[in-house]
Amino acid sequence: MEVVNQNVLRKDNTLVSITHLTQLLHYVTGFGGFLVPLIIWLSSKNNVTGMAEHGRSIINFQLSMLLYIVLSIPAILLLGLGILTLIGVGILGFVLPIVNAVKAANGESPSYFLTIKFIK
């Protein structure tokens, strides 16, 4: 008897929403806001409908926020503009995952603005 593995995509908006919300681990534990969504995305992008698109946008958003943080550190010396950038990144990093988790629960596409598309 031969068992055939069929790649059947399942619709799981809850998992996609949880993937967005795991970005908030930065605020709770100080780490994990990049690794946990990456692991969820890599393990389920071929099995869950929409996970490939949402996962790419999450990873691109996290990499963009990391780049903005790194660039804002030297900008602190320039009239304190880097402090404003760090505050903005902190607010966007908290609000946008929540907004996109609600969008994912409703079956909509993610929209992270100010995101550089590292992964296409």
GROMACS .gro file of N, CA and C in nm:
model
  360
    1MET      N    1   0.085  -0.117   0.000
    1MET     CA    2   0.000   0.000   0.000
    1MET      C    3   0.090   0.123   0.000
    2GLU      N    4   0.054   0.217  -0.082
    2GLU     CA    5   0.134   0.338  -0.098
    2GLU      C    6   0.060   0.458  -0.039
    3VAL      N    7   0.129   0.532   0.043
    3VAL     CA    8   0.071   0.651   0.102
    3VAL      C    9   0.124   0.772   0.026
    4VAL      N   10   0.033   0.851  -0.023
    4VAL     CA   11   0.070   0.969  -0.100
    4VAL      C   12   0.047   1.091  -0.014
    5ASN      N   13   0.149   1.171  -0.001
    5ASN     CA   14   0.138   1.294   0.076
    5ASN      C   15   0.082   1.403  -0.013
    6GLN      N   16  -0.036   1.445   0.017
    6GLN     CA   17  -0.098   1.551  -0.061
    6GLN      C   18  -0.082   1.682   0.013
    7ASN      N   19  -0.025   1.780  -0.055
    7ASN     CA   20  -0.012   1.912   0.004
    7ASN      C   21  -0.143   1.986  -0.011
    8VAL      N   22  -0.225   1.975   0.087
    8VAL     CA   23  -0.354   2.041   0.086
    8VAL      C   24  -0.343   2.167   0.171
    9LEU      N   25  -0.370   2.280   0.110
    9LEU     CA   26  -0.366   2.406   0.184
    9LEU      C   27  -0.491   2.418   0.268
   10ARG      N   28  -0.471   2.451   0.394
   10ARG     CA   29  -0.586   2.471   0.481
   10ARG      C   30  -0.594   2.619   0.516
   11LYS      N   31  -0.713   2.665   0.539
   11LYS     CA   32  -0.733   2.804   0.575
   11LYS      C   33  -0.735   2.814   0.727
   12ASP      N   34  -0.636   2.885   0.781
   12ASP     CA   35  -0.623   2.899   0.925
   12ASP      C   36  -0.588   3.044   0.958
   13ASN      N   37  -0.690   3.129   0.962
   13ASN     CA   38  -0.668   3.270   0.990
   13ASN      C   39  -0.619   3.293   1.133
   14THR      N   40  -0.651   3.201   1.223
   14THR     CA   41  -0.606   3.216   1.361
   14THR      C   42  -0.454   3.203   1.371
   15LEU      N   43  -0.396   3.106   1.302
   15LEU     CA   44  -0.251   3.090   1.304
   15LEU      C   45  -0.182   3.210   1.240
   16VAL      N   46  -0.239   3.263   1.134
   16VAL     CA   47  -0.181   3.380   1.069
   16VAL      C   48  -0.187   3.500   1.164
   17SER      N   49  -0.297   3.516   1.235
   17SER     CA   50  -0.310   3.627   1.332
   17SER      C   51  -0.211   3.610   1.447
   18ILE      N   52  -0.196   3.489   1.495
   18ILE     CA   53  -0.102   3.464   1.604
   18ILE      C   54   0.041   3.492   1.557
   19THR      N   55   0.070   3.462   1.431
   19THR     CA   56   0.203   3.491   1.379
   19THR      C   57   0.231   3.641   1.383
   20HIS      N   58   0.131   3.721   1.350
   20HIS     CA   59   0.148   3.867   1.360
   20HIS      C   60   0.168   3.910   1.505
   21LEU      N   61   0.094   3.851   1.595
   21LEU     CA   62   0.101   3.892   1.736
   21LEU      C   63   0.230   3.846   1.805
   22THR      N   64   0.295   3.743   1.752
   22THR     CA   65   0.419   3.698   1.814
   22THR      C   66   0.532   3.800   1.799
   23GLN      N   67   0.513   3.898   1.713
   23GLN     CA   68   0.612   4.005   1.702
   23GLN      C   69   0.620   4.087   1.830
   24LEU      N   70   0.516   4.084   1.909
   24LEU     CA   71   0.511   4.161   2.033
   24LEU      C   72   0.596   4.098   2.144
   25LEU      N   73   0.658   3.984   2.117
   25LEU     CA   74   0.746   3.922   2.216
   25LEU      C   75   0.866   4.010   2.248
   26HIS      N   76   0.900   4.101   2.157
   26HIS     CA   77   1.008   4.197   2.186
   26HIS      C   78   0.976   4.278   2.311
   27TYR      N   79   0.850   4.313   2.327
   27TYR     CA   80   0.809   4.399   2.437
   27TYR      C   81   0.793   4.322   2.568
   28VAL      N   82   0.771   4.191   2.558
   28VAL     CA   83   0.750   4.110   2.677
   28VAL      C   84   0.881   4.048   2.726
   29THR      N   85   0.954   3.984   2.636
   29THR     CA   86   1.074   3.912   2.677
   29THR      C   87   1.204   3.980   2.635
   30GLY      N   88   1.198   4.073   2.542
   30GLY     CA   89   1.318   4.138   2.493
   30GLY      C   90   1.377   4.071   2.372
   31PHE      N   91   1.332   3.953   2.339
   31PHE     CA   92   1.379   3.882   2.220
   31PHE      C   93   1.265   3.792   2.172
   32GLY      N   94   1.283   3.730   2.060
   32GLY     CA   95   1.183   3.636   2.010
   32GLY      C   96   1.085   3.697   1.913
   33GLY      N   97   1.079   3.827   1.901
   33GLY     CA   98   0.985   3.890   1.810
   33GLY      C   99   1.022   3.872   1.665
   34PHE      N  100   1.142   3.827   1.638
   34PHE     CA  101   1.183   3.796   1.502
   34PHE      C  102   1.188   3.645   1.480
   35LEU      N  103   1.241   3.572   1.576
   35LEU     CA  104   1.261   3.428   1.559
   35LEU      C  105   1.131   3.349   1.558
   36VAL      N  106   1.040   3.380   1.646
   36VAL     CA  107   0.915   3.302   1.655
   36VAL      C  108   0.831   3.316   1.528
   37PRO      N  109   0.807   3.439   1.475
   37PRO     CA  110   0.734   3.447   1.349
   37PRO      C  111   0.808   3.380   1.233
   38LEU      N  112   0.942   3.387   1.235
   38LEU     CA  113   1.020   3.322   1.130
   38LEU      C  114   1.001   3.171   1.133
   39ILE      N  115   1.004   3.113   1.251
   39ILE     CA  116   0.986   2.968   1.265
   39ILE      C  117   0.845   2.926   1.224
   40ILE      N  118   0.745   3.002   1.268
   40ILE     CA  119   0.606   2.969   1.231
   40ILE      C  120   0.589   2.981   1.080
   41TRP      N  121   0.644   3.087   1.021
   41TRP     CA  122   0.631   3.108   0.877
   41TRP      C  123   0.699   2.996   0.798
   42LEU      N  124   0.822   2.961   0.836
   42LEU     CA  125   0.894   2.858   0.762
   42LEU      C  126   0.831   2.721   0.775
   43SER      N  127   0.769   2.695   0.890
   43SER     CA  128   0.711   2.562   0.910
   43SER      C  129   0.571   2.548   0.850
   44SER      N  130   0.502   2.658   0.823
   44SER     CA  131   0.365   2.643   0.776
   44SER      C  132   0.333   2.721   0.650
   45LYS      N  133   0.434   2.776   0.581
   45LYS     CA  134   0.404   2.855   0.461
   45LYS      C  135   0.350   2.769   0.346
   46ASN      N  136   0.381   2.641   0.345
   46ASN     CA  137   0.332   2.553   0.239
   46ASN      C  138   0.201   2.485   0.275
   47ASN      N  139   0.156   2.499   0.399
   47ASN     CA  140   0.037   2.428   0.444
   47ASN      C  141  -0.082   2.518   0.470
   48VAL      N  142  -0.059   2.646   0.496
   48VAL     CA  143  -0.167   2.738   0.534
   48VAL      C  144  -0.184   2.844   0.427
   49THR      N  145  -0.307   2.864   0.387
   49THR     CA  146  -0.339   2.964   0.286
   49THR      C  147  -0.307   3.103   0.339
   50GLY      N  148  -0.231   3.180   0.262
   50GLY     CA  149  -0.199   3.317   0.298
   50GLY      C  150  -0.079   3.333   0.388
   51MET      N  151  -0.026   3.223   0.441
   51MET     CA  152   0.086   3.234   0.534
   51MET      C  153   0.213   3.283   0.462
   52ALA      N  154   0.232   3.246   0.337
   52ALA     CA  155   0.351   3.290   0.264
   52ALA      C  156   0.353   3.442   0.252
   53GLU      N  157   0.241   3.500   0.215
   53GLU     CA  158   0.233   3.646   0.200
   53GLU      C  159   0.249   3.717   0.334
   54HIS      N  160   0.177   3.671   0.434
   54HIS     CA  161   0.182   3.734   0.566
   54HIS      C  162   0.320   3.717   0.630
   55GLY      N  163   0.378   3.599   0.617
   55GLY     CA  164   0.510   3.574   0.674
   55GLY      C  165   0.618   3.661   0.612
   56ARG      N  166   0.613   3.674   0.479
   56ARG     CA  167   0.709   3.763   0.412
   56ARG      C  168   0.695   3.906   0.461
   57SER      N  169   0.573   3.953   0.476
   57SER     CA  170   0.553   4.091   0.521
   57SER      C  171   0.600   4.110   0.665
   58ILE      N  172   0.582   4.009   0.749
   58ILE     CA  173   0.629   4.017   0.888
   58ILE      C  174   0.781   4.023   0.894
   59ILE      N  175   0.848   3.937   0.820
   59ILE     CA  176   0.994   3.934   0.822
   59ILE      C  177   1.050   4.063   0.762
   60ASN      N  178   0.990   4.111   0.653
   60ASN     CA  179   1.034   4.238   0.596
   60ASN      C  180   1.015   4.353   0.693
   61PHE      N  181   0.904   4.352   0.766
   61PHE     CA  182   0.877   4.457   0.864
   61PHE      C  183   0.980   4.452   0.978
   62GLN      N  184   1.009   4.334   1.028
   62GLN     CA  185   1.105   4.321   1.138
   62GLN      C  186   1.246   4.362   1.094
   63LEU      N  187   1.285   4.324   0.973
   63LEU     CA  188   1.417   4.364   0.923
   63LEU      C  189   1.423   4.516   0.901
   64SER      N  190   1.315   4.574   0.853
   64SER     CA  191   1.310   4.719   0.834
   64SER      C  192   1.319   4.793   0.966
   65MET      N  193   1.247   4.744   1.067
   65MET     CA  194   1.253   4.810   1.198
   65MET      C  195   1.393   4.799   1.259
   66LEU      N  196   1.458   4.684   1.240
   66LEU     CA  197   1.595   4.668   1.288
   66LEU      C  198   1.688   4.766   1.218
   67LEU      N  199   1.672   4.783   1.087
   67LEU     CA  200   1.754   4.878   1.012
   67LEU      C  201   1.730   5.021   1.061
   68TYR      N  202   1.604   5.058   1.085
   68TYR     CA  203   1.574   5.192   1.134
   68TYR      C  204   1.634   5.216   1.272
   69ILE      N  205   1.634   5.114   1.356
   69ILE     CA  206   1.694   5.129   1.489
   69ILE      C  207   1.844   5.148   1.478
   70VAL      N  208   1.909   5.069   1.394
   70VAL     CA  209   2.054   5.080   1.378
   70VAL      C  210   2.092   5.216   1.320
   71LEU      N  211   2.014   5.267   1.226
   71LEU     CA  212   2.043   5.397   1.167
   71LEU      C  213   2.012   5.513   1.262
   72SER      N  214   1.920   5.493   1.354
   72SER     CA  215   1.882   5.603   1.443
   72SER      C  216   1.981   5.620   1.558
   73ILE      N  217   2.061   5.518   1.587
   73ILE     CA  218   2.158   5.530   1.698
   73ILE      C  219   2.262   5.638   1.669
   74PRO      N  220   2.325   5.642   1.550
   74PRO     CA  221   2.416   5.754   1.525
   74PRO      C  222   2.344   5.888   1.510
   75ALA      N  223   2.217   5.882   1.471
   75ALA     CA  224   2.140   6.006   1.454
   75ALA      C  225   2.106   6.072   1.587
   76ILE      N  226   2.126   6.002   1.697
   76ILE     CA  227   2.103   6.063   1.829
   76ILE      C  228   2.199   6.180   1.849
   77LEU      N  229   2.317   6.168   1.792
   77LEU     CA  230   2.416   6.274   1.806
   77LEU      C  231   2.379   6.399   1.724
   78LEU      N  232   2.292   6.383   1.626
   78LEU     CA  233   2.250   6.496   1.543
   78LEU      C  234   2.122   6.557   1.599
   79LEU      N  235   2.137   6.642   1.696
   79LEU     CA  236   2.025   6.716   1.756
   79LEU      C  237   1.918   6.626   1.815
   80GLY      N  238   1.950   6.505   1.847
   80GLY     CA  239   1.855   6.416   1.912
   80GLY      C  240   1.748   6.360   1.820
   81LEU      N  241   1.767   6.368   1.689
   81LEU     CA  242   1.666   6.318   1.595
   81LEU      C  243   1.651   6.166   1.605
   82GLY      N  244   1.756   6.099   1.644
   82GLY     CA  245   1.750   5.954   1.658
   82GLY      C  246   1.657   5.910   1.769
   83ILE      N  247   1.642   5.993   1.871
   83ILE     CA  248   1.549   5.960   1.981
   83ILE      C  249   1.406   5.960   1.929
   84LEU      N  250   1.373   6.057   1.844
   84LEU     CA  251   1.238   6.061   1.786
   84LEU      C  252   1.215   5.940   1.695
   85THR      N  253   1.319   5.901   1.624
   85THR     CA  254   1.306   5.783   1.538
   85THR      C  255   1.287   5.657   1.621
   86LEU      N  256   1.360   5.644   1.730
   86LEU     CA  257   1.343   5.528   1.818
   86LEU      C  258   1.203   5.522   1.878
   87ILE      N  259   1.150   5.637   1.917
   87ILE     CA  260   1.013   5.642   1.971
   87ILE      C  261   0.914   5.601   1.863
   88GLY      N  262   0.933   5.652   1.741
   88GLY     CA  263   0.844   5.616   1.630
   88GLY      C  264   0.849   5.468   1.597
   89VAL      N  265   0.969   5.412   1.597
   89VAL     CA  266   0.984   5.269   1.569
   89VAL      C  267   0.917   5.187   1.679
   90GLY      N  268   0.932   5.232   1.804
   90GLY     CA  269   0.867   5.162   1.914
   90GLY      C  270   0.716   5.163   1.904
   91ILE      N  271   0.660   5.276   1.864
   91ILE     CA  272   0.513   5.285   1.850
   91ILE      C  273   0.465   5.203   1.731
   92LEU      N  274   0.533   5.217   1.616
   92LEU     CA  275   0.493   5.140   1.498
   92LEU      C  276   0.510   4.990   1.520
   93GLY      N  277   0.616   4.952   1.590
   93GLY     CA  278   0.640   4.810   1.617
   93GLY      C  279   0.537   4.749   1.710
   94PHE      N  280   0.467   4.833   1.785
   94PHE     CA  281   0.363   4.782   1.873
   94PHE      C  282   0.225   4.785   1.807
   95VAL      N  283   0.196   4.890   1.732
   95VAL     CA  284   0.062   4.909   1.676
   95VAL      C  285   0.039   4.826   1.550
   96LEU      N  286   0.134   4.827   1.456
   96LEU     CA  287   0.112   4.761   1.328
   96LEU      C  288   0.092   4.610   1.337
   97PRO      N  289   0.162   4.536   1.424
   97PRO     CA  290   0.129   4.393   1.434
   97PRO      C  291  -0.013   4.368   1.483
   98ILE      N  292  -0.063   4.451   1.572
   98ILE     CA  293  -0.201   4.434   1.620
   98ILE      C  294  -0.301   4.462   1.509
   99VAL      N  295  -0.279   4.570   1.435
   99VAL     CA  296  -0.369   4.604   1.324
   99VAL      C  297  -0.368   4.494   1.219
  100ASN      N  298  -0.251   4.443   1.186
  100ASN     CA  299  -0.243   4.339   1.084
  100ASN      C  300  -0.291   4.204   1.134
  101ALA      N  301  -0.287   4.180   1.263
  101ALA     CA  302  -0.346   4.057   1.317
  101ALA      C  303  -0.497   4.059   1.300
  102VAL      N  304  -0.557   4.175   1.321
  102VAL     CA  305  -0.702   4.188   1.299
  102VAL      C  306  -0.734   4.171   1.151
  103LYS      N  307  -0.652   4.230   1.065
  103LYS     CA  308  -0.673   4.212   0.920
  103LYS      C  309  -0.660   4.065   0.881
  104ALA      N  310  -0.562   3.996   0.937
  104ALA     CA  311  -0.542   3.854   0.905
  104ALA      C  312  -0.660   3.771   0.953
  105ALA      N  313  -0.716   3.805   1.068
  105ALA     CA  314  -0.832   3.732   1.118
  105ALA      C  315  -0.953   3.750   1.027
  106ASN      N  316  -0.959   3.864   0.960
  106ASN     CA  317  -1.068   3.890   0.866
  106ASN      C  318  -1.038   3.841   0.725
  107GLY      N  319  -0.920   3.786   0.703
  107GLY     CA  320  -0.884   3.733   0.572
  107GLY      C  321  -0.831   3.836   0.476
  108GLU      N  322  -0.787   3.952   0.526
  108GLU     CA  323  -0.736   4.058   0.440
  108GLU      C  324  -0.585   4.048   0.427
  109SER      N  325  -0.530   4.119   0.330
  109SER     CA  326  -0.385   4.122   0.309
  109SER      C  327  -0.319   4.215   0.410
  110PRO      N  328  -0.194   4.187   0.446
  110PRO     CA  329  -0.124   4.274   0.542
  110PRO      C  330  -0.081   4.404   0.477
  111SER      N  331  -0.067   4.508   0.559
  111SER     CA  332  -0.020   4.637   0.507
  111SER      C  333   0.071   4.701   0.612
  112TYR      N  334   0.198   4.673   0.600
  112TYR     CA  335   0.300   4.736   0.684
  112TYR      C  336   0.362   4.847   0.601
  113PHE      N  337   0.336   4.972   0.638
  113PHE     CA  338   0.398   5.080   0.563
  113PHE      C  339   0.537   5.107   0.619
  114LEU      N  340   0.617   5.180   0.543
  114LEU     CA  341   0.757   5.208   0.574
  114LEU      C  342   0.840   5.080   0.580
  115THR      N  343   0.800   4.979   0.505
  115THR     CA  344   0.870   4.851   0.505
  115THR      C  345   0.949   4.835   0.376
  116ILE      N  346   1.073   4.798   0.391
  116ILE     CA  347   1.158   4.768   0.275
  116ILE      C  348   1.138   4.621   0.241
  117LYS      N  349   1.119   4.590   0.115
  117LYS     CA  350   1.094   4.451   0.075
  117LYS      C  351   1.228   4.381   0.051
  118PHE      N  352   1.279   4.319   0.158
  118PHE     CA  353   1.400   4.241   0.148
  118PHE      C  354   1.371   4.106   0.085
  119ILE      N  355   1.259   4.045   0.121
  119ILE     CA  356   1.217   3.914   0.072
  119ILE      C  357   1.095   3.935  -0.017
  120LYS      N  358   1.102   3.887  -0.139
  120LYS     CA  359   0.990   3.907  -0.232
  120LYS      C  360   0.915   3.781  -0.257
   0.00000   0.00000   0.00000
